[in-house]
mmCIF file of C-alpha atoms in Angstrom:
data_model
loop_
_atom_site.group_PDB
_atom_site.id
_atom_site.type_symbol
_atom_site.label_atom_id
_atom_site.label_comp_id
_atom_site.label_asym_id
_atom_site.label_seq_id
_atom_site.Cartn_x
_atom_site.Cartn_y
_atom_site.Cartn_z
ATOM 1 C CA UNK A 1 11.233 3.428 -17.504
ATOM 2 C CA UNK A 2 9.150 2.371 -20.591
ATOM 3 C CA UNK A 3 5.098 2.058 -20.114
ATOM 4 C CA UNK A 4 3.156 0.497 -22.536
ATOM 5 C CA UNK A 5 -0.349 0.513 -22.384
ATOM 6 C CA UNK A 6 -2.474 -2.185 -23.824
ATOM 7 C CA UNK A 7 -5.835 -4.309 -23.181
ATOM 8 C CA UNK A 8 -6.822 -7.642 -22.250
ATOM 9 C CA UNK A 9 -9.907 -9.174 -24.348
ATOM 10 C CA UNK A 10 -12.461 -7.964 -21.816
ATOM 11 C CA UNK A 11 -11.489 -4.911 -22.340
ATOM 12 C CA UNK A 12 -9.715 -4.222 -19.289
ATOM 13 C CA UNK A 13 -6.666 -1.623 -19.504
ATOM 14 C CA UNK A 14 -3.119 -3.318 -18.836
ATOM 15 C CA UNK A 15 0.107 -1.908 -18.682
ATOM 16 C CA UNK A 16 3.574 -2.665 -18.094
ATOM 17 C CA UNK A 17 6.299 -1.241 -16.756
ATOM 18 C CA UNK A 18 9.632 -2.053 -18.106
ATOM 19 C CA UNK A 19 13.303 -1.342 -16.950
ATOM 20 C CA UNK A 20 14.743 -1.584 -20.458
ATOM 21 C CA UNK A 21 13.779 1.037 -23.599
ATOM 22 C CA UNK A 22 13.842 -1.605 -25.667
ATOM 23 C CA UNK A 23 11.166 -3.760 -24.605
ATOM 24 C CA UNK A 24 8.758 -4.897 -26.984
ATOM 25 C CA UNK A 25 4.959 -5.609 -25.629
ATOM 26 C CA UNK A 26 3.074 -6.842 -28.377
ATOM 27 C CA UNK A 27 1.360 -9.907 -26.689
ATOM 28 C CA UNK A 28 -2.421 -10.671 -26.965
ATOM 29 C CA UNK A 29 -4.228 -12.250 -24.767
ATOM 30 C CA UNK A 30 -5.882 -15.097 -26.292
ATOM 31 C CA UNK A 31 -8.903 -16.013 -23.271
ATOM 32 C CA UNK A 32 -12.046 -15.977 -24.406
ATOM 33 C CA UNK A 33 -13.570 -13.190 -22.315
ATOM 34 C CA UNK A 34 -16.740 -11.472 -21.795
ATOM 35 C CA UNK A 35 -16.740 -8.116 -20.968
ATOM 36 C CA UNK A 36 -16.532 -7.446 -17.261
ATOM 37 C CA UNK A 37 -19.619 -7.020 -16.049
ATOM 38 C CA UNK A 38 -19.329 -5.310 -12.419
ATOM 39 C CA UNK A 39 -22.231 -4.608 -9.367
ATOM 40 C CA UNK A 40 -19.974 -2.000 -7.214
ATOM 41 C CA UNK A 41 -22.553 0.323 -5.810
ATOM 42 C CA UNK A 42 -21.460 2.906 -2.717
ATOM 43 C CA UNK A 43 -23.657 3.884 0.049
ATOM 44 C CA UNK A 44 -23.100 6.811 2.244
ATOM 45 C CA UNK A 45 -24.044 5.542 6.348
ATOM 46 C CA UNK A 46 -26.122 8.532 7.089
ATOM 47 C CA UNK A 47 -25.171 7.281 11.350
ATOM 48 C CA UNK A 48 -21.111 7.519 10.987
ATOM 49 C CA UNK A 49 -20.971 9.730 7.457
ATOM 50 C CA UNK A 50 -18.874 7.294 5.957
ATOM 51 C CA UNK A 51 -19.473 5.482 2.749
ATOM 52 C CA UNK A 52 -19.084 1.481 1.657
ATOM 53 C CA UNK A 53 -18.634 -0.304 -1.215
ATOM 54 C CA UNK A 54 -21.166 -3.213 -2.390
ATOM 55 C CA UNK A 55 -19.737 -5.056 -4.324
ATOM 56 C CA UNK A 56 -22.000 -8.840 -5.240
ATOM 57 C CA UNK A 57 -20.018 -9.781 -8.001
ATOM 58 C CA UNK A 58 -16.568 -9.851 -5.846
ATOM 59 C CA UNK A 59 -18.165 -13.550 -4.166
ATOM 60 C CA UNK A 60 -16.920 -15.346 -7.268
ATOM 61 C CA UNK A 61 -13.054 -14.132 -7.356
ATOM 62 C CA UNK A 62 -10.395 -16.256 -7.742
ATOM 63 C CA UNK A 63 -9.040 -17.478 -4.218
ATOM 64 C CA UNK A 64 -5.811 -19.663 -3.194
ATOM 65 C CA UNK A 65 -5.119 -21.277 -7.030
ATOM 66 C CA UNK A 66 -2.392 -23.887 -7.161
ATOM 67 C CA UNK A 67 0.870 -21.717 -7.952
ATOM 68 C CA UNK A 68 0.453 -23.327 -11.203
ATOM 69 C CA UNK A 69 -2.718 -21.497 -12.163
ATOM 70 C CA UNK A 70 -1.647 -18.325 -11.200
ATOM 71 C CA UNK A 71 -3.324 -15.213 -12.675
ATOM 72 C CA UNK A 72 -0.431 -13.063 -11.965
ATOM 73 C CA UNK A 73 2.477 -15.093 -13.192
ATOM 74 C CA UNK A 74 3.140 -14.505 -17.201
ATOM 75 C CA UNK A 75 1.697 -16.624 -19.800
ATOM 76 C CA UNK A 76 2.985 -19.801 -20.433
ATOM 77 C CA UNK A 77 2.307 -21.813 -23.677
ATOM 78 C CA UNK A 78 -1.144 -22.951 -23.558
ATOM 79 C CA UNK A 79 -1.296 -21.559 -19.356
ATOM 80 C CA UNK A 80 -2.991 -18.175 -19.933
ATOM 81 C CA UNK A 81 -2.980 -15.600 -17.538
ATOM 82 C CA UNK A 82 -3.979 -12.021 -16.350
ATOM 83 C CA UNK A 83 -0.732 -10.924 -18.437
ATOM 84 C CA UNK A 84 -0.537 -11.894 -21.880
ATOM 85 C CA UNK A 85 3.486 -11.825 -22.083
ATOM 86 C CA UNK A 86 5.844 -14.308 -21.053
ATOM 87 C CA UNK A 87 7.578 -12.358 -18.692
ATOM 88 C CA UNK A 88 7.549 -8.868 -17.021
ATOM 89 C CA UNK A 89 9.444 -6.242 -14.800
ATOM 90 C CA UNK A 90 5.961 -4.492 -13.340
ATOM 91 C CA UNK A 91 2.456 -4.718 -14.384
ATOM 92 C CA UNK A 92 -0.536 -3.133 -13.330
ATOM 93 C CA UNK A 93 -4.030 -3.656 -14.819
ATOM 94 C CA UNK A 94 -8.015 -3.233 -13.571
ATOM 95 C CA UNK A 95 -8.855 -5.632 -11.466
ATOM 96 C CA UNK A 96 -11.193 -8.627 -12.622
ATOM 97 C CA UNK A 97 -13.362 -8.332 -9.473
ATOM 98 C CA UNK A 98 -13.175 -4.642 -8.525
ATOM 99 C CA UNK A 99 -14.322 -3.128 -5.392
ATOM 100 C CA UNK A 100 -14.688 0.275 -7.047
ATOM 101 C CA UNK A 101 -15.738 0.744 -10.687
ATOM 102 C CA UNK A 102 -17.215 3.868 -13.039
ATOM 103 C CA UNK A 103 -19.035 6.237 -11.000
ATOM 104 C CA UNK A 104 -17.797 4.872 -7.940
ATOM 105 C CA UNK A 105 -14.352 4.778 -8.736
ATOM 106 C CA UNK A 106 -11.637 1.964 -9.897
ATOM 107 C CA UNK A 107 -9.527 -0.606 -8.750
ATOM 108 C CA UNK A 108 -6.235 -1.831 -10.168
ATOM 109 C CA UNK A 109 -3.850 -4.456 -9.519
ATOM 110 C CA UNK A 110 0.156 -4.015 -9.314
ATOM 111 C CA UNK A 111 2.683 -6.987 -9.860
ATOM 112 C CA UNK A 112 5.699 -6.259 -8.570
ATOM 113 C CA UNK A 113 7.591 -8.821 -10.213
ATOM 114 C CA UNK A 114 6.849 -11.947 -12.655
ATOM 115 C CA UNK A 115 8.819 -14.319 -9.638
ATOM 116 C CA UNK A 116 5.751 -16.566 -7.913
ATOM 117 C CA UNK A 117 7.822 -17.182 -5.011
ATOM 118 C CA UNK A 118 9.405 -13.581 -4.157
ATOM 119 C CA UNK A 119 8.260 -10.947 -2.219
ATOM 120 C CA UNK A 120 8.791 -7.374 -2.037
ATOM 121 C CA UNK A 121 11.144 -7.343 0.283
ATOM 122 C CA UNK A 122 13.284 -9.729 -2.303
ATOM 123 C CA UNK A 123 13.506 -6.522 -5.240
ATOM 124 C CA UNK A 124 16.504 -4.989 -6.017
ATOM 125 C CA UNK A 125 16.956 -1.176 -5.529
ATOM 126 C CA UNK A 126 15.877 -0.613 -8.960
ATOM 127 C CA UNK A 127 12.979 -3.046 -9.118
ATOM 128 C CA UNK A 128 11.994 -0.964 -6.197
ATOM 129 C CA UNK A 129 12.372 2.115 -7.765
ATOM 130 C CA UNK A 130 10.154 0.798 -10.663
ATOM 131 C CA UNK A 131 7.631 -0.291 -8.466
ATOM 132 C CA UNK A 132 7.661 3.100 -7.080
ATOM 133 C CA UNK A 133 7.492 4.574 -10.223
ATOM 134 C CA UNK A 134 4.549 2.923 -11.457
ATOM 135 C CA UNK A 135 2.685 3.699 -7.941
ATOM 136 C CA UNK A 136 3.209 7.791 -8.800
ATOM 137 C CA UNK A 137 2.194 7.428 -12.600
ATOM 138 C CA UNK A 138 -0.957 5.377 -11.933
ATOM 139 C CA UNK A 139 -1.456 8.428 -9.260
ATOM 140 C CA UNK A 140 -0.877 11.098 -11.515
ATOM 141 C CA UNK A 141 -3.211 9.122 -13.965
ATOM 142 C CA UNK A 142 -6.132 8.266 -12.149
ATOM 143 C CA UNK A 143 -6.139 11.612 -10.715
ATOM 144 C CA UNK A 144 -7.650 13.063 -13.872
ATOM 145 C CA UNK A 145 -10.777 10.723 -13.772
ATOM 146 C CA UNK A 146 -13.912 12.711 -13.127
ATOM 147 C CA UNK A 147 -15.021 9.538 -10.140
ATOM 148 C CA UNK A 148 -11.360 9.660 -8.724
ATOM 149 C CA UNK A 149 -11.137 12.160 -5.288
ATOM 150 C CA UNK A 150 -8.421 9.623 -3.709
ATOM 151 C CA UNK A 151 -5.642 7.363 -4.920
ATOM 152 C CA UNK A 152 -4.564 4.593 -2.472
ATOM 153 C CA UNK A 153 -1.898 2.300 -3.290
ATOM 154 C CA UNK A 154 -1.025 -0.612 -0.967
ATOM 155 C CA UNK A 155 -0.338 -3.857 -0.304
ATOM 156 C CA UNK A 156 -1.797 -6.730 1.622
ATOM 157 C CA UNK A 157 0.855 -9.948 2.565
ATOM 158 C CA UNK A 158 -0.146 -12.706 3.610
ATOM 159 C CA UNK A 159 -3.125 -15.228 4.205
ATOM 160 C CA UNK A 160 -3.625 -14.230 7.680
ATOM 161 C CA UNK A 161 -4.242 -10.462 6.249
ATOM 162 C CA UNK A 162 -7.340 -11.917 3.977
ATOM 163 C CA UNK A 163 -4.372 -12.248 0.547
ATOM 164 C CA UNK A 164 -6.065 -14.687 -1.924
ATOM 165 C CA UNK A 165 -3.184 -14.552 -4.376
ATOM 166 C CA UNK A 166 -0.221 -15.619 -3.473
ATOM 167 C CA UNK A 167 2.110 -13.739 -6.315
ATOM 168 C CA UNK A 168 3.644 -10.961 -4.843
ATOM 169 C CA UNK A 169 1.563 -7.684 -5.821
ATOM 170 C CA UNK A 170 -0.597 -4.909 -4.535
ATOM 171 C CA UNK A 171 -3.193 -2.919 -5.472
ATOM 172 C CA UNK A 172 -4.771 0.437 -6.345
ATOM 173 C CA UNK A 173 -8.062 2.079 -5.205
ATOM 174 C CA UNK A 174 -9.684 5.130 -6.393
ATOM 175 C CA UNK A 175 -11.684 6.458 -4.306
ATOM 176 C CA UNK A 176 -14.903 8.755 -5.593
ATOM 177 C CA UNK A 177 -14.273 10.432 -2.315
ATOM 178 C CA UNK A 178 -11.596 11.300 0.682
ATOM 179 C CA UNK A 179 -11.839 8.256 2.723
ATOM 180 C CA UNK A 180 -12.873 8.346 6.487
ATOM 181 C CA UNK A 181 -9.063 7.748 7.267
ATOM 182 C CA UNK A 182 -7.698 10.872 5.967
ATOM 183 C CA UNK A 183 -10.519 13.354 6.528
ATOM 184 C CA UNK A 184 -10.079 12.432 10.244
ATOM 185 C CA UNK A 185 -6.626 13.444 9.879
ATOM 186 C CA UNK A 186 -7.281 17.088 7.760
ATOM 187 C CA UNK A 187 -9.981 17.552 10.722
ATOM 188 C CA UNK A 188 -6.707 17.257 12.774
ATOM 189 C CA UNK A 189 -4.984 19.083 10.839
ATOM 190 C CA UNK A 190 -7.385 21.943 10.712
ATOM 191 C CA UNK A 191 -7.273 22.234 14.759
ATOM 192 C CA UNK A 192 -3.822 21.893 14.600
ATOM 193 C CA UNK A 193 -3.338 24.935 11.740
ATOM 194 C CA UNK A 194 -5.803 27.547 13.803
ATOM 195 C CA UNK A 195 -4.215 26.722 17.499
ATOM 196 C CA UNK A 196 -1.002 27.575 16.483
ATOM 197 C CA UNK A 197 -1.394 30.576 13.989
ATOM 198 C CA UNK A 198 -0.871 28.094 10.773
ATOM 199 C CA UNK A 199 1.535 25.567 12.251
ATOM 200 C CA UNK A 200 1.660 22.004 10.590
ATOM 201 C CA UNK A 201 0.413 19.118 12.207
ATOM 202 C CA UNK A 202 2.492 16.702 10.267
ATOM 203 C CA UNK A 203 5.649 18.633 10.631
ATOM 204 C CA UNK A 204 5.118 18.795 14.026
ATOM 205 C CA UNK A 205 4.714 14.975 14.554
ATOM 206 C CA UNK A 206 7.980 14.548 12.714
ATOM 207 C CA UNK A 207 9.688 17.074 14.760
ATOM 208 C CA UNK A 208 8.622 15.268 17.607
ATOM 209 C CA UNK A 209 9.943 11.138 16.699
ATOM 210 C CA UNK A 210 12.815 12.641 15.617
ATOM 211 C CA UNK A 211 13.740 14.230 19.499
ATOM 212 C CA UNK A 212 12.720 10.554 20.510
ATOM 213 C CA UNK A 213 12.914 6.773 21.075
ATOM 214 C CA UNK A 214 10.729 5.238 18.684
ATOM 215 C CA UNK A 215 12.733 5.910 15.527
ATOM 216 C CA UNK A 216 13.714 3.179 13.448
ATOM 217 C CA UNK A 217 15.521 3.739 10.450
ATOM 218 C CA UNK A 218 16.615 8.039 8.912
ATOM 219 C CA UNK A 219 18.194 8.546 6.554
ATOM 220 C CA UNK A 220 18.965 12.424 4.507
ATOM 221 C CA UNK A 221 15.755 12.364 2.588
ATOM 222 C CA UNK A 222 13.439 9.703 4.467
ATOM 223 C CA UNK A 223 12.178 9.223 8.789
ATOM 224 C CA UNK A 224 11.024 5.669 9.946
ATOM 225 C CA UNK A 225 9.237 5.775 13.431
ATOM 226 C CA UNK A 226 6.906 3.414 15.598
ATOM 227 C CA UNK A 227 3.961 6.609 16.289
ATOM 228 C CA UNK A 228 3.838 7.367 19.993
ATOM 229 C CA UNK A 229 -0.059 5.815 19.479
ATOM 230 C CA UNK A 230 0.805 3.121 17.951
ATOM 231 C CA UNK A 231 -2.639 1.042 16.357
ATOM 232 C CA UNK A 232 -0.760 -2.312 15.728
ATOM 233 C CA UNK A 233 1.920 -4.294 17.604
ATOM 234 C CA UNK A 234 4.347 -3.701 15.260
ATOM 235 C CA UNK A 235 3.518 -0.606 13.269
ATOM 236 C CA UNK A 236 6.294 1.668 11.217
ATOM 237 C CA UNK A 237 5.662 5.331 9.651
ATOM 238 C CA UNK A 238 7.620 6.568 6.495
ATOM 239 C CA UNK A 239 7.796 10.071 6.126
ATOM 240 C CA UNK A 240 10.100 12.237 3.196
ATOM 241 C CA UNK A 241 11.792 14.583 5.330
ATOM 242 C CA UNK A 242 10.547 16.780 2.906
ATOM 243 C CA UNK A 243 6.434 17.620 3.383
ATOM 244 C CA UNK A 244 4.650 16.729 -0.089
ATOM 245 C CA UNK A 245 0.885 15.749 -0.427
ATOM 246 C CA UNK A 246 1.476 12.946 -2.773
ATOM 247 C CA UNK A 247 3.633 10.744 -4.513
ATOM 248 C CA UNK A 248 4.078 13.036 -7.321
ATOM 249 C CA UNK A 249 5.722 16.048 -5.323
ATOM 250 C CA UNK A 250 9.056 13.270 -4.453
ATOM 251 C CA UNK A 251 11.861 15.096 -5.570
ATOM 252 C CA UNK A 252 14.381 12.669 -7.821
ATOM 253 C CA UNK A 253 16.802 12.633 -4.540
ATOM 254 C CA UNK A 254 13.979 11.001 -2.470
ATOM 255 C CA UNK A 255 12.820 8.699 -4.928
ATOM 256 C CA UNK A 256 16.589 8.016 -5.224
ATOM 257 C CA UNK A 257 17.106 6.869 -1.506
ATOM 258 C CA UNK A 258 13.423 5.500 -1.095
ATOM 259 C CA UNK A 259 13.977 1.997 -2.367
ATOM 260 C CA UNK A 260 17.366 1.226 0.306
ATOM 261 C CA UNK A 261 15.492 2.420 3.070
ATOM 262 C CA UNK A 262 11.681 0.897 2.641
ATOM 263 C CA UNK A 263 13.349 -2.858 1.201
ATOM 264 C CA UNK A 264 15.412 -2.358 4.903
ATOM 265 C CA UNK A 265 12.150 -1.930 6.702
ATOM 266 C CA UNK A 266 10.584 -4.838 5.215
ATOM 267 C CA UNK A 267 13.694 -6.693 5.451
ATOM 268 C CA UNK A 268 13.597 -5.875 9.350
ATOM 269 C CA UNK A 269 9.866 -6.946 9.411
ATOM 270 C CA UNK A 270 10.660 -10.143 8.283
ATOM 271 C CA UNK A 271 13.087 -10.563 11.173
ATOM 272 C CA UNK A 272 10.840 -9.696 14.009
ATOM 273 C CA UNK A 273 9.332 -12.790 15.125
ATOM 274 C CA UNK A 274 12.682 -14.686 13.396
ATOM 275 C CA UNK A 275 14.659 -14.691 17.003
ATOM 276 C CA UNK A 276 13.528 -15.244 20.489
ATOM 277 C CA UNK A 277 11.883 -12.101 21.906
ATOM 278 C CA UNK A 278 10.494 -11.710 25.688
ATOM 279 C CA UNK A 279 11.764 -15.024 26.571
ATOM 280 C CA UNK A 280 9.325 -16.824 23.986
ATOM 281 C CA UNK A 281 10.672 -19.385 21.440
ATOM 282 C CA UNK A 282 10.397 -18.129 18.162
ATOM 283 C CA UNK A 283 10.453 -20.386 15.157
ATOM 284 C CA UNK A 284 8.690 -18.026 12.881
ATOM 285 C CA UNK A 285 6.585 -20.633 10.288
ATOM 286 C CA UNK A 286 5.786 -17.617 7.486
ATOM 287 C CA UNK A 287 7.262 -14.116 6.456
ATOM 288 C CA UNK A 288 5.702 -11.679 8.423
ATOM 289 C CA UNK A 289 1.995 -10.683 7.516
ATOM 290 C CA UNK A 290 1.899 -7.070 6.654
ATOM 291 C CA UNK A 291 -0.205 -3.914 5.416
ATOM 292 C CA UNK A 292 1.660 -1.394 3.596
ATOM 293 C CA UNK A 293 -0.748 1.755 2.995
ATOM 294 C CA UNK A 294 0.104 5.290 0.987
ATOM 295 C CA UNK A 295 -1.328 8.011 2.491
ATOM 296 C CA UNK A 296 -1.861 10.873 -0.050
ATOM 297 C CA UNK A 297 -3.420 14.026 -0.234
ATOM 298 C CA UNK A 298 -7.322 13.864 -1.591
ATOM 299 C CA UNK A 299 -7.625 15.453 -4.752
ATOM 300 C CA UNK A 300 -10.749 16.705 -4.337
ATOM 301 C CA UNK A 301 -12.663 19.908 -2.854
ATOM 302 C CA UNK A 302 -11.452 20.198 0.982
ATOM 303 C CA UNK A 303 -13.698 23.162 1.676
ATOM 304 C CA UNK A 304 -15.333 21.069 5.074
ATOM 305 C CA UNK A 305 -11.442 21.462 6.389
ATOM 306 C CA UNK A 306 -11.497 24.837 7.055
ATOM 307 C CA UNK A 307 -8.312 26.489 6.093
ATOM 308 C CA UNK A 308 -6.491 23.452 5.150
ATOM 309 C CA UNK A 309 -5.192 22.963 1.137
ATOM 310 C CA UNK A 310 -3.660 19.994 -0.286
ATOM 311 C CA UNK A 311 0.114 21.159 0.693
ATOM 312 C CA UNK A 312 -0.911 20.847 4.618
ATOM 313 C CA UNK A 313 -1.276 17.391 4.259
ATOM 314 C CA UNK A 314 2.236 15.396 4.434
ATOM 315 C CA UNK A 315 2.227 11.784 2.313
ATOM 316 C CA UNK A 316 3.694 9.049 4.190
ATOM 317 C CA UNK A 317 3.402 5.028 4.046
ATOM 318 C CA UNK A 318 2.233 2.975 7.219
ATOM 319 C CA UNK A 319 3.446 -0.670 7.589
ATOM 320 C CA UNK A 320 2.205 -2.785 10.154
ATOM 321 C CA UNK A 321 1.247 -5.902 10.975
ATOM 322 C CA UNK A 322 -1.335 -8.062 12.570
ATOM 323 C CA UNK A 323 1.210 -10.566 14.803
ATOM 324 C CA UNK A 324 1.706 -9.549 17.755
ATOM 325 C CA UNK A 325 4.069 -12.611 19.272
ATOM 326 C CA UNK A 326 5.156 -15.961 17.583
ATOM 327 C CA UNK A 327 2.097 -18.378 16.291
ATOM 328 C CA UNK A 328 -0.654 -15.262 17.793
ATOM 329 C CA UNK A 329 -2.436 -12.594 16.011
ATOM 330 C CA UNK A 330 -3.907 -9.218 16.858
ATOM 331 C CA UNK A 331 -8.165 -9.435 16.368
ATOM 332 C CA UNK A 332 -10.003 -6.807 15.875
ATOM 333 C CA UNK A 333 -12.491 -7.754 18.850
ATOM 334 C CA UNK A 334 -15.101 -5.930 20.134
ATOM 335 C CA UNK A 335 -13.588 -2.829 21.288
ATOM 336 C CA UNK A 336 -11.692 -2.017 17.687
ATOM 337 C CA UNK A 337 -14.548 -3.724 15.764
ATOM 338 C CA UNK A 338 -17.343 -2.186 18.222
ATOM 339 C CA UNK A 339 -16.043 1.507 19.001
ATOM 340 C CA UNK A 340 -12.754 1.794 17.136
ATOM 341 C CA UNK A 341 -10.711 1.962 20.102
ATOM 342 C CA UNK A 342 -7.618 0.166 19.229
ATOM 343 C CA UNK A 343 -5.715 -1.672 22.513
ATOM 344 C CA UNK A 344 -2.051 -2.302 21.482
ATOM 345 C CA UNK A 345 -0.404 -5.195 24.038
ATOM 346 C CA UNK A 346 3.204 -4.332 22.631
ATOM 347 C CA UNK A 347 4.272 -0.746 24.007
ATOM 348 C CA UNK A 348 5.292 1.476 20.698
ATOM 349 C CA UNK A 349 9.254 2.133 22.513
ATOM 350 C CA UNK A 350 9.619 -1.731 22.519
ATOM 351 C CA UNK A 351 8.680 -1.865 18.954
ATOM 352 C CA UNK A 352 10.939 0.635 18.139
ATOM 353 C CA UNK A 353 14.134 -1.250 19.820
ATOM 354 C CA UNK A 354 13.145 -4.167 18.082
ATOM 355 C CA UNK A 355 12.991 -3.357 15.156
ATOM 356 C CA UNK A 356 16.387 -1.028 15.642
ATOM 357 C CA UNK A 357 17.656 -4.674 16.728
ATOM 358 C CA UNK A 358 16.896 -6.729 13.496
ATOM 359 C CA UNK A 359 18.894 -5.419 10.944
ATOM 360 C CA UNK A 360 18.394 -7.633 7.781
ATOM 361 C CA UNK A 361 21.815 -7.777 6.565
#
């Protein structure tokens, strides 16, 4: 992998990602830019002790261009772009219209490939592997900023998620703090560690799918299970076999076999709602909607977790999505929205066999 670091004419860092030594990145983008000029601001909720982002400026953003005025396809002749080159393997740069900036952290977006009309699921093995790659040096990287306790890296697909660009990419959030998600977990994880004499939650979790029903997809280095309390209709865990907090602890084996077995699971989600299932017809009219979330370690103090330290925690991906049958979606209605008690109509076992029944090849 070759990384070359360079910035657009706001000022904004960019960087690609190539697969070849020999790439050259000496394009400039020619827009005439103003600086940036950001409102993010976050607020702690002194009620629920969690914290959120306001973010004004993020009203004006660009949303659904033609694909012909894509920001995130290379620039073309006199078509300029969020990437000054004319092509690219993958690029990530600071978003435009971040959620999170100085103080309060920093957002960045990740193209996965220069192709408009692919997706993810449509990389090669070592596409995938650069994608992967990039996602663990923009960890290792943002990790050393004073603001940064938390480094998310995901991806939203699809319009019925809330994408506005339709280019395949993701993004990158660094959080100035451990997010409400995981410290629920190291709570759990706490419990867990002091009930059993310093057992390991996570370990413990995978020991379990593994004795059961709802695995999908394991391989020698990676597990693939529908969770036995399963949030979303259709919701997959991805766990190394091996417990690391983050992305950076993947030994070269894992990072090796990740790319076969997460462009399978995609693959597979894609395939879901492609046959008739429970006697419905199933003419699926768009790839799957999905959320594919990172779940690493804070890098932070974790003194409120007592006895817990960054190797306790176990970094895993969770895919899901929001269909829950051909042509319907799951809402977040007023039980999730109102109390956060999730009501899944698709029992996690089914999942499992279904997705154990799609194979993509």
């Amino acid at each position: 992998m070759k990384k070359t670091s360079t910035r657009l004419a706001d000022g904004r860092e960019l960087i690609y990602y190539d697969l070849r030594d020999d790439s050259v990145r000496a394009a400039v983008d020619r827009r005439p830019l103003d600086r940036t000029v950001t409102t993010s601001e976050v607020r702690r909720d002194p009620l629920l002790g969690d914290s959120v982002a306001i973010a004004s400026h993020r009203q004006g953003r660009t949303y659904h261009p033609p694909a012909d005025e894509c920001p995130l396809c290379p620039s073309q002749g006199d078509r300029l772009s969020e990437i000054p080159d004319s092509s690219y393997d993958v690029v990530v740069f600071e978003n435009r219209f971040p959620s999170l900036a100085g103080d309060s952290g920093r957002c960045e977006v990740v193209c996965f490939t220069s192709d408009h009309n692919a997706s993810f699921a449509d990389l090669d093995d070592e596409q995938a592997r650069l994608v992967l790659d990039a996602w663990t040096d923009r960890t290792a990287e943002l990790s050393h900023l004073p603001s940064v306790e938390q480094v998310f890296c995901f991806e939203n697909r699809g319009a019925e998620i809330g994408v506005t660009l339709g280019h395949p990419h993701g993004q990158i959030y660094a959080y100035p703090f451990a997010t409400p998600r995981t410290a629920l977990m190291l709570r759990q994880v706490a419990q867990h560690k002091e009930a059993t004499g310093g057992g390991n939650l996570f370990d413990a979790v995978l020991e379990r799918e593994l004795a059961g029903e709802r695995v999908v997809l394991a391989s020698e280095h990676w597990v693939a299970f529908v969770p036995y309390a399963a949030h979303w209709p259709y919701e997959v865990h991805l766990y190394p076999r091996r417990r690391v907090p983050d992305l950076l602890g993947l030994d070269e084996a894992a990072r090796s076999e990740f790319p076969q077995v997460y462009l399978e699971l995609l693959r597979r989600f894609d395939r879901i709602f492609a046959e008739p299932d429970g006697g419905e017809s199933a003419v699926q009219e768009s790839p799957t909607p999905y959320i594919a979330a990172w779940h690493q370690a804070p890098f932070g103090a974790l003194e409120e977790f007592d006895g817990v330290v960054r190797d306790d925690f176990a970094l895993h991906l969770e895919l899901f999505t929001i269909r829950r049958t051909p042509g319907k979606l799951k809402f977040l209605a007023g039980s999730e929205s109102g109390m956060s008690v999730f009501i899944n109509d698709v029992p996690p076992e089914r999942a499992a066999e279904r997705l154990r029944e799609v194979a993509s090849s």
